[in-house]
Amino acid sequence: MPSDLALSMRGFQGPLLVGATAKALTKPEGLLPRHAFIYVANNPIRWRADVNDTAPTATVGIFVAANSYIDWTDADKDYQSMIDHVRFIADATAAGDAKLDIAYFN
């Protein structure tokens, strides 16, 4: 059954440039967002959200193509732990840094 909950945007980060070194998100100060919508603009990336903060590599992690989205906005779920632990890196096939735009929601 769909939720009647509405999400409210609470912050934005971008562009986050992701290259050969894994990067974490920078959440809006004073907020613990439970949802995020992430646009991967120009180059493919990989990500991991391990609780022990294991970083992805250019060949290991969940692949996301350029011009794609990571959608953590299901109102019935709480993605706070994923937002806290996610790390991004450019995929081995990337032609340079990847640009990410992130919208945070509660």
PDB file of C-alpha atoms in Angstrom:
ATOM      1  CA  MET A   1       0.000   0.000   0.000  1.00  0.00           C
ATOM      2  CA  PRO A   2       1.482   3.409  -0.938  1.00  0.00           C
ATOM      3  CA  SER A   3       2.368   5.809   1.817  1.00  0.00           C
ATOM      4  CA  ASP A   4       0.477   9.043   2.440  1.00  0.00           C
ATOM      5  CA  LEU A   5       3.695  10.645   3.686  1.00  0.00           C
ATOM      6  CA  ALA A   6       5.084  13.554   1.701  1.00  0.00           C
ATOM      7  CA  LEU A   7       8.778  14.313   1.474  1.00  0.00           C
ATOM      8  CA  SER A   8      10.086  17.825   2.067  1.00  0.00           C
ATOM      9  CA  MET A   9      13.359  18.917   0.517  1.00  0.00           C
ATOM     10  CA  ARG A  10      15.753  19.964   3.274  1.00  0.00           C
ATOM     11  CA  GLY A  11      18.964  20.690   1.445  1.00  0.00           C
ATOM     12  CA  PHE A  12      21.066  20.392  -1.676  1.00  0.00           C
ATOM     13  CA  GLN A  13      24.670  19.487  -2.410  1.00  0.00           C
ATOM     14  CA  GLY A  14      26.333  19.942  -5.711  1.00  0.00           C
ATOM     15  CA  PRO A  15      28.161  19.624  -7.726  1.00  0.00           C
ATOM     16  CA  LEU A  16      30.057  16.906  -5.858  1.00  0.00           C
ATOM     17  CA  LEU A  17      33.010  16.011  -8.061  1.00  0.00           C
ATOM     18  CA  VAL A  18      33.929  12.340  -7.780  1.00  0.00           C
ATOM     19  CA  GLY A  19      37.228  11.100  -9.165  1.00  0.00           C
ATOM     20  CA  ALA A  20      39.770   8.399  -8.318  1.00  0.00           C
ATOM     21  CA  THR A  21      39.374   8.901  -4.537  1.00  0.00           C
ATOM     22  CA  ALA A  22      36.174   7.787  -2.818  1.00  0.00           C
ATOM     23  CA  LYS A  23      34.022  10.606  -1.437  1.00  0.00           C
ATOM     24  CA  ALA A  24      31.197  10.750   1.080  1.00  0.00           C
ATOM     25  CA  LEU A  25      28.161  13.021   1.083  1.00  0.00           C
ATOM     26  CA  THR A  26      28.161  16.288   3.022  1.00  0.00           C
ATOM     27  CA  LYS A  27      24.758  16.508   4.657  1.00  0.00           C
ATOM     28  CA  PRO A  28      23.176  19.879   5.434  1.00  0.00           C
ATOM     29  CA  GLU A  29      24.384  21.137   8.813  1.00  0.00           C
ATOM     30  CA  GLY A  30      22.071  20.250  11.672  1.00  0.00           C
ATOM     31  CA  LEU A  31      19.990  17.820   9.623  1.00  0.00           C
ATOM     32  CA  LEU A  32      19.829  14.045   9.555  1.00  0.00           C
ATOM     33  CA  PRO A  33      18.110  13.474   6.215  1.00  0.00           C
ATOM     34  CA  ARG A  34      16.331  10.158   5.769  1.00  0.00           C
ATOM     35  CA  HIS A  35      15.997  10.403   1.975  1.00  0.00           C
ATOM     36  CA  ALA A  36      18.107  11.539  -0.971  1.00  0.00           C
ATOM     37  CA  PHE A  37      17.836  11.836  -4.733  1.00  0.00           C
ATOM     38  CA  ILE A  38      21.207  11.758  -6.490  1.00  0.00           C
ATOM     39  CA  TYR A  39      21.794  12.690 -10.120  1.00  0.00           C
ATOM     40  CA  VAL A  40      24.950  11.299 -11.770  1.00  0.00           C
ATOM     41  CA  ALA A  41      25.558  13.811 -14.546  1.00  0.00           C
ATOM     42  CA  ASN A  42      28.453  13.157 -16.862  1.00  0.00           C
ATOM     43  CA  ASN A  43      30.525  10.051 -16.042  1.00  0.00           C
ATOM     44  CA  PRO A  44      29.717   6.655 -14.525  1.00  0.00           C
ATOM     45  CA  ILE A  45      30.372   5.954 -10.848  1.00  0.00           C
ATOM     46  CA  ARG A  46      30.390   3.121  -8.347  1.00  0.00           C
ATOM     47  CA  TRP A  47      29.089   3.303  -4.799  1.00  0.00           C
ATOM     48  CA  ARG A  48      28.993   1.319  -1.576  1.00  0.00           C
ATOM     49  CA  ALA A  49      27.191   2.058   1.695  1.00  0.00           C
ATOM     50  CA  ASP A  50      28.781  -0.491   4.014  1.00  0.00           C
ATOM     51  CA  VAL A  51      28.313   0.132   7.745  1.00  0.00           C
ATOM     52  CA  ASN A  52      32.086  -0.202   8.195  1.00  0.00           C
ATOM     53  CA  ASP A  53      32.578   2.553   5.566  1.00  0.00           C
ATOM     54  CA  THR A  54      34.364   0.301   3.056  1.00  0.00           C
ATOM     55  CA  ALA A  55      35.039   2.442   0.015  1.00  0.00           C
ATOM     56  CA  PRO A  56      34.214   1.314  -3.516  1.00  0.00           C
ATOM     57  CA  THR A  57      36.946   1.004  -6.095  1.00  0.00           C
ATOM     58  CA  ALA A  58      36.888   1.910  -9.773  1.00  0.00           C
ATOM     59  CA  THR A  59      35.821  -1.682 -10.517  1.00  0.00           C
ATOM     60  CA  VAL A  60      34.008  -2.828  -7.333  1.00  0.00           C
ATOM     61  CA  GLY A  61      30.736  -1.373  -6.095  1.00  0.00           C
ATOM     62  CA  ILE A  62      27.290  -0.698  -7.443  1.00  0.00           C
ATOM     63  CA  PHE A  63      27.590   0.745 -10.952  1.00  0.00           C
ATOM     64  CA  VAL A  64      25.559   3.819 -11.938  1.00  0.00           C
ATOM     65  CA  ALA A  65      25.719   5.058 -15.526  1.00  0.00           C
ATOM     66  CA  ALA A  66      26.117   8.708 -16.481  1.00  0.00           C
ATOM     67  CA  ASN A  67      22.818  10.614 -16.797  1.00  0.00           C
ATOM     68  CA  SER A  68      21.207   8.300 -14.236  1.00  0.00           C
ATOM     69  CA  TYR A  69      19.746   8.635 -10.757  1.00  0.00           C
ATOM     70  CA  ILE A  70      20.078   7.002  -7.361  1.00  0.00           C
ATOM     71  CA  ASP A  71      16.619   7.222  -5.813  1.00  0.00           C
ATOM     72  CA  TRP A  72      16.379   6.895  -2.038  1.00  0.00           C
ATOM     73  CA  THR A  73      13.024   8.671  -1.742  1.00  0.00           C
ATOM     74  CA  ASP A  74      10.570   5.893  -0.876  1.00  0.00           C
ATOM     75  CA  ALA A  75       8.619   7.573   1.956  1.00  0.00           C
ATOM     76  CA  ASP A  76       8.026   4.208   3.637  1.00  0.00           C
ATOM     77  CA  LYS A  77      11.759   3.593   4.061  1.00  0.00           C
ATOM     78  CA  ASP A  78      14.494   5.269   6.106  1.00  0.00           C
ATOM     79  CA  TYR A  79      17.753   5.683   4.177  1.00  0.00           C
ATOM     80  CA  GLN A  80      19.613   7.642   6.881  1.00  0.00           C
ATOM     81  CA  SER A  81      22.211   4.905   7.454  1.00  0.00           C
ATOM     82  CA  MET A  82      22.894   4.644   3.713  1.00  0.00           C
ATOM     83  CA  ILE A  83      23.268   8.424   3.444  1.00  0.00           C
ATOM     84  CA  ASP A  84      25.679   8.364   6.413  1.00  0.00           C
ATOM     85  CA  HIS A  85      27.857   5.557   5.038  1.00  0.00           C
ATOM     86  CA  VAL A  86      27.738   5.868   1.245  1.00  0.00           C
ATOM     87  CA  ARG A  87      30.966   6.464  -0.648  1.00  0.00           C
ATOM     88  CA  PHE A  88      31.298   7.243  -4.366  1.00  0.00           C
ATOM     89  CA  ILE A  89      34.171   6.825  -6.830  1.00  0.00           C
ATOM     90  CA  ALA A  90      34.492   7.300 -10.587  1.00  0.00           C
ATOM     91  CA  ASP A  91      34.118   4.063 -12.529  1.00  0.00           C
ATOM     92  CA  ALA A  92      37.162   2.708 -14.376  1.00  0.00           C
ATOM     93  CA  THR A  93      35.502   3.657 -17.692  1.00  0.00           C
ATOM     94  CA  ALA A  94      34.962   7.315 -16.704  1.00  0.00           C
ATOM     95  CA  ALA A  95      36.620   9.921 -18.909  1.00  0.00           C
ATOM     96  CA  GLY A  96      37.221  12.213 -15.926  1.00  0.00           C
ATOM     97  CA  ASP A  97      35.549  13.257 -12.694  1.00  0.00           C
ATOM     98  CA  ALA A  98      31.860  12.479 -12.309  1.00  0.00           C
ATOM     99  CA  LYS A  99      29.540  15.273 -11.224  1.00  0.00           C
ATOM    100  CA  LEU A 100      26.789  14.467  -8.711  1.00  0.00           C
ATOM    101  CA  ASP A 101      23.899  16.680  -7.590  1.00  0.00           C
ATOM    102  CA  ILE A 102      22.158  15.620  -4.386  1.00  0.00           C
ATOM    103  CA  ALA A 103      18.790  16.678  -2.969  1.00  0.00           C
ATOM    104  CA  TYR A 104      18.122  15.782   0.681  1.00  0.00           C
ATOM    105  CA  PHE A 105      14.682  15.143   2.129  1.00  0.00           C
ATOM    106  CA  ASN A 106      13.102  14.370   5.505  1.00  0.00           C
TER     107      ASN A 106
END
